[in-house]
Amino acid sequence: MDRARAEPVLADARRALPPLQIVDDLLVPVLAQLGDDWCAGKLALSQIYMAGRICEELVDTLLPAHAPGPTTAPRQAIVVLDDYHLLGKRIVLSMLRASGIPILDYGRMEVPQLVERIIADHLDHLLVSTLMLPSALEVKTLRSALARRGHPVRIAVGGAPFLLDPELWCEVGADAGGRSAADAVTILRGWLEAPAR
Amino acid sequence: MTAMERALAAMAHREPDRVPLFLLTTLHGARELGLGLREYFSSARHVIEGQLRLLARYRGDCVTPSCGAVAEAEAFGAEAIYRDDGPPNAGPPPLRPEDVEWLTPPRVQDCPSLVRGLEVIRGLAERVKGAVPIMGSVISPFSLPIMQLGFERYLQLLHDQPSRFARLMAVNEVFCVEWANAQLAAGATAVGYADPMSSTTIIPRPLYLRTGHLVARETLPRIRGAVAIHLASGRGLALAPDLIATGAAAVGVSALEDLADWKSAVRGRMTVVGNLNGLEMRRWTAEQAEAAVKRAIAGAGRGGGFVLSDNHGEIPWQVPDAVLLAIRDAVDRWGRYPLAWVGETA
């Protein structure tokens, strides 16, 4: 987690590769490795947090704000459902931005407000972060509410309850469960490459 | 043996008559009384009655007076948010990093939730009369800022603002020690020291040694009773020698780690507590409950120094009565010492 050592590596890469290829060939594999190490207990959450922030800042230098980007709003968002523990979402956001994936940040929401927002934004994909079990179980309520409104958004979930109970993501009716922030990148990339509708 | 004798023998690293079972059902008493959780926690009388009914139903080896970890955040100005299907949670973090400059330790007597917690302990002590351990609890000074500041702001303060971090720890240590000692004075047998921030799931060991470890070594000696460190589902095996050095008598083990590994690492120095998976427990069959109990006892039961419990320090509201009874039955069946059925390698 050393910004000073990361910057020259990135500078070397910039001399040889275009920015998007650096993201794909350098940063995304690094983030995936961090995710594997987190799952194996080799890295701590604070290290993942710092690494994500560093990668996010490096990508900002590669893909500055004025660079041409998507002309329409992203149709994917991330949210903390129900509880006030926001760090997991922050880490996933850093990972996604470092991977060049645009995403809306919904902050913290409860189910009724979230359903309206999803429909208003015409979302295709939603990432849900939770820390507490009751919040995780709220995904089931969210899924039902969206079904009643006829809006089949794909939902990926992550956070401590899903880590401790590997079957929980199926139980709550999610389409995928991530064990690390890097998994969010893999899941979302897959979905963006193979849209459901 | 009484539950107290059983627990004390295990904590002294001797084999009691059977493995002690600490079923930390802080919420299920509301179900026993037919109350919602907000109403249940609003009165010490409810919690006392709930704990006694649970003790009779599941024949566990402790009672838990906890009214929710949020009480300690409330002492610093957080809002408690009650819900029908889980413990009360803390609302938005009440402090900003700059608030640390003027922060002073709140007094236990000024916080109604903490005063109610002490009433619960006194009431339980009167009823169990020393025959059943009463497990008090505190959040460690090092972990409380997750609720005081929010996790991200706390990580930034921890890394970038050493003087504010030191000041916050000084305030939290005073508060933690007062709250722990008040519980012991009210009749708690021991105190659980919930310290998820120190787990290697959250921070790397070198950072722990510079921070949470020093805080624990400052705090624990000032608590006038036995302390069990609980990393609240976080990993901690790599910290085993460091946790021993804090003087804690016991350690709560995550479901992500192996009880046998922990027993080897702390044998004769700390009692191992754990590590039934409270989340998976929600859908266990009786057979799965029995298998999990057997696995845990086989991993850490021999020679004492082991208390069977969940991995987090709180059984989720969603865990049904039938599972808790199945756990109880399995302990009766497989937890009798000398555990002749456990292989020599266990």
Coordinates of N, CA and C in Angstrom, one line a residue, chain A residues 38-47 49-50 53 82-88 90-91 108 110 131-135 137-138 140 160-168 171 179, chain B residues 79 81 83 85-93 146-147 150-152 155-156 159 199-204 207 233 235 254-256 277-280 282-283 311-312 316-318:
Chain A
W38 N -7.4 -10.9 0.5 CA -8.3 -10.5 1.6 C -9.1 -11.8 2.0
C39 N -9.6 -12.5 0.9 CA -10.4 -13.7 1.2 C -9.6 -14.7 2.0
A40 N -8.3 -14.8 1.7 CA -7.5 -15.8 2.3 C -7.0 -15.3 3.7
G41 N -7.4 -14.1 4.1 CA -7.0 -13.6 5.4 C -5.5 -13.1 5.4
K42 N -4.9 -12.9 4.2 CA -3.6 -12.4 4.2 C -3.5 -10.9 4.2
L43 N -4.6 -10.2 3.9 CA -4.6 -8.7 4.0 C -5.8 -8.3 4.8
A44 N -5.7 -7.2 5.5 CA -6.7 -6.7 6.3 C -7.6 -5.6 5.6
L45 N -8.7 -5.4 6.1 CA -9.6 -4.4 5.5 C -9.0 -3.0 5.3
S46 N -8.3 -2.6 6.3 CA -7.7 -1.3 6.3 C -6.7 -1.2 5.1
Q47 N -6.0 -2.3 4.8 CA -5.1 -2.3 3.7 C -5.8 -2.3 2.3
Y49 N -8.7 -1.0 1.9 CA -9.2 0.4 1.8 C -8.1 1.4 1.3
M50 N -7.0 1.3 1.8 CA -5.9 2.2 1.4 C -5.5 1.9 -0.1
R53 N -8.1 3.3 -2.5 CA -8.0 4.8 -2.6 C -6.8 5.1 -3.5
D82 N -29.9 0.1 4.7 CA -30.5 0.1 6.0 C -29.5 0.5 7.1
D83 N -28.3 0.0 7.2 CA -27.5 0.3 8.3 C -26.5 1.5 8.0
Y84 N -25.7 1.9 9.0 CA -24.9 3.1 8.9 C -23.4 2.7 8.7
H85 N -23.1 1.5 8.3 CA -21.7 1.1 8.2 C -21.3 1.3 6.7
L86 N -20.6 2.3 6.3 CA -20.5 2.7 4.9 C -19.1 2.3 4.4
L87 N -18.2 1.8 5.2 CA -16.8 1.6 4.7 C -16.8 0.6 3.5
G88 N -17.6 -0.5 3.6 CA -17.6 -1.5 2.5 C -17.9 -0.9 1.2
R90 N -17.6 2.2 0.4 CA -16.5 3.1 0.0 C -15.4 2.3 -0.7
I91 N -15.0 1.1 -0.2 CA -14.0 0.3 -0.8 C -14.4 -0.2 -2.2
R108 N -26.7 5.7 1.6 CA -27.4 4.8 2.5 C -28.9 5.0 2.2
E110 N -33.1 3.1 2.6 CA -34.0 2.0 3.0 C -34.8 1.6 1.8
L131 N -23.6 -4.7 6.6 CA -22.8 -5.2 7.7 C -23.6 -6.1 8.6
M132 N -24.9 -5.7 8.9 CA -25.7 -6.4 9.9 C -26.6 -7.4 9.1
L133 N -26.9 -8.5 9.8 CA -27.7 -9.6 9.3 C -29.1 -9.0 8.9
P134 N -29.8 -8.3 9.8 CA -31.1 -7.8 9.4 C -31.1 -7.0 8.1
S135 N -30.1 -6.2 7.9 CA -30.0 -5.4 6.7 C -29.8 -6.3 5.5
L137 N -30.9 -9.3 5.2 CA -32.2 -10.0 4.9 C -33.2 -9.0 4.2
E138 N -32.9 -7.7 4.3 CA -33.8 -6.8 3.7 C -33.7 -6.9 2.1
K140 N -34.1 -9.4 0.5 CA -35.3 -10.2 0.1 C -36.5 -9.3 -0.1
A160 N -20.1 -8.4 5.5 CA -19.7 -9.5 6.5 C -20.7 -10.6 6.6
P161 N -22.0 -10.4 6.6 CA -22.9 -11.5 6.7 C -22.8 -12.5 5.5
F162 N -22.5 -12.0 4.4 CA -22.4 -12.9 3.2 C -21.0 -13.7 3.2
L163 N -20.1 -13.1 3.9 CA -18.8 -13.7 4.0 C -18.9 -14.9 5.0
L164 N -19.6 -14.7 6.1 CA -19.7 -15.7 7.1 C -20.7 -16.8 6.8
D165 N -21.7 -16.5 5.9 CA -22.7 -17.4 5.5 C -22.7 -17.5 4.0
P166 N -22.0 -18.4 3.4 CA -21.8 -18.4 1.9 C -23.1 -18.7 1.1
E167 N -24.2 -19.1 1.8 CA -25.4 -19.4 1.1 C -26.4 -18.2 1.3
L168 N -26.0 -17.2 2.0 CA -27.0 -16.2 2.3 C -27.4 -15.4 1.0
E171 N -30.2 -17.1 -0.5 CA -31.4 -17.1 0.4 C -32.1 -15.8 0.2
R179 N -17.3 -11.9 -2.3 CA -16.6 -12.1 -1.0 C -15.6 -11.1 -0.8
Chain B
E79 N -27.7 7.9 18.3 CA -29.1 7.5 18.4 C -29.2 6.0 18.3
I81 N -31.3 2.9 17.1 CA -32.4 2.6 16.2 C -32.9 1.2 16.5
R83 N -35.3 -2.1 15.9 CA -36.0 -2.8 14.8 C -36.6 -4.1 15.4
D85 N -36.3 -7.2 14.2 CA -35.7 -8.5 13.9 C -34.2 -8.5 14.1
G86 N -33.7 -7.6 15.0 CA -32.3 -7.6 15.3 C -32.0 -6.7 16.4
P87 N -30.7 -6.6 16.8 CA -30.3 -5.7 17.9 C -30.5 -4.3 17.5
P88 N -30.6 -3.4 18.5 CA -30.7 -2.0 18.2 C -29.3 -1.6 17.6
N89 N -29.4 -0.7 16.6 CA -28.2 -0.3 15.9 C -27.9 1.2 16.2
A90 N -26.7 1.6 16.1 CA -26.3 3.0 16.2 C -26.7 3.7 14.9
G91 N -27.3 4.9 15.1 CA -27.6 5.8 13.9 C -26.3 6.4 13.4
P92 N -26.5 7.6 12.7 CA -25.3 8.3 12.2 C -24.2 8.5 13.3
P93 N -23.0 8.4 12.9 CA -21.9 8.7 14.0 C -22.1 10.0 14.6
I146 N -15.6 3.2 15.8 CA -16.3 2.8 14.5 C -17.7 3.4 14.6
M147 N -18.3 3.3 15.8 CA -19.6 3.9 16.0 C -19.6 5.4 16.3
G150 N -17.6 6.7 12.7 CA -17.8 6.1 11.4 C -16.5 5.4 11.0
F151 N -16.6 4.3 10.2 CA -15.4 3.5 10.0 C -14.4 4.2 9.2
E152 N -14.8 4.9 8.1 CA -13.8 5.5 7.2 C -13.1 6.7 7.9
L155 N -10.6 5.2 10.3 CA -9.3 4.8 9.7 C -8.4 5.9 9.3
Q156 N -9.0 7.0 8.8 CA -8.2 8.2 8.4 C -7.6 8.8 9.7
H159 N -4.7 6.6 10.8 CA -3.5 6.7 10.0 C -2.8 8.1 10.0
S199 N -8.9 -7.2 15.2 CA -8.8 -8.4 14.4 C -7.9 -8.2 13.2
T200 N -7.3 -9.3 12.7 CA -6.5 -9.2 11.5 C -7.4 -9.1 10.3
T201 N -8.7 -9.3 10.5 CA -9.6 -9.1 9.4 C -9.7 -7.6 9.1
I202 N -9.5 -6.7 10.1 CA -9.7 -5.3 9.9 C -8.4 -4.5 9.8
I203 N -7.4 -4.8 10.6 CA -6.1 -4.2 10.5 C -5.0 -5.2 10.6
P204 N -3.8 -4.9 9.9 CA -2.7 -5.9 10.0 C -2.0 -5.9 11.4
L207 N 0.1 -2.9 12.7 CA -0.6 -1.7 13.1 C -1.3 -2.0 14.5
S233 N -16.3 -12.1 15.4 CA -16.3 -12.7 14.0 C -15.0 -12.5 13.2
R235 N -10.9 -12.5 12.3 CA -9.8 -13.4 12.5 C -8.8 -12.9 13.6
S254 N -13.6 -16.7 15.9 CA -14.4 -16.5 14.7 C -14.7 -17.9 14.1
A255 N -15.8 -17.9 13.4 CA -16.2 -19.1 12.6 C -15.3 -19.3 11.4
L256 N -14.5 -18.2 11.1 CA -13.6 -18.3 10.0 C -12.3 -19.0 10.4
N277 N -21.3 -21.1 14.1 CA -21.6 -20.0 13.2 C -23.1 -19.6 13.3
G278 N -23.2 -18.4 13.9 CA -24.5 -17.9 14.3 C -25.4 -17.6 13.1
L279 N -24.8 -17.3 12.0 CA -25.6 -17.0 10.8 C -26.1 -18.3 10.1
E280 N -25.2 -19.2 10.0 CA -25.7 -20.5 9.4 C -26.7 -21.2 10.3
R282 N -29.2 -20.3 11.7 CA -30.6 -19.9 11.4 C -31.3 -21.1 10.7
R283 N -30.6 -21.8 9.9 CA -31.3 -22.9 9.1 C -30.8 -24.3 9.3
N311 N -20.0 -17.6 17.4 CA -18.7 -17.0 16.9 C -18.7 -15.5 17.1
H312 N -19.9 -14.9 17.4 CA -19.9 -13.4 17.4 C -20.2 -12.8 18.7
P316 N -28.2 -14.5 16.6 CA -29.2 -13.7 15.8 C -30.7 -14.1 16.2
W317 N -31.5 -13.1 16.1 CA -32.9 -13.2 16.4 C -33.6 -14.3 15.6
Q318 N -33.1 -14.5 14.4 CA -33.7 -15.5 13.4 C -33.4 -16.9 13.8

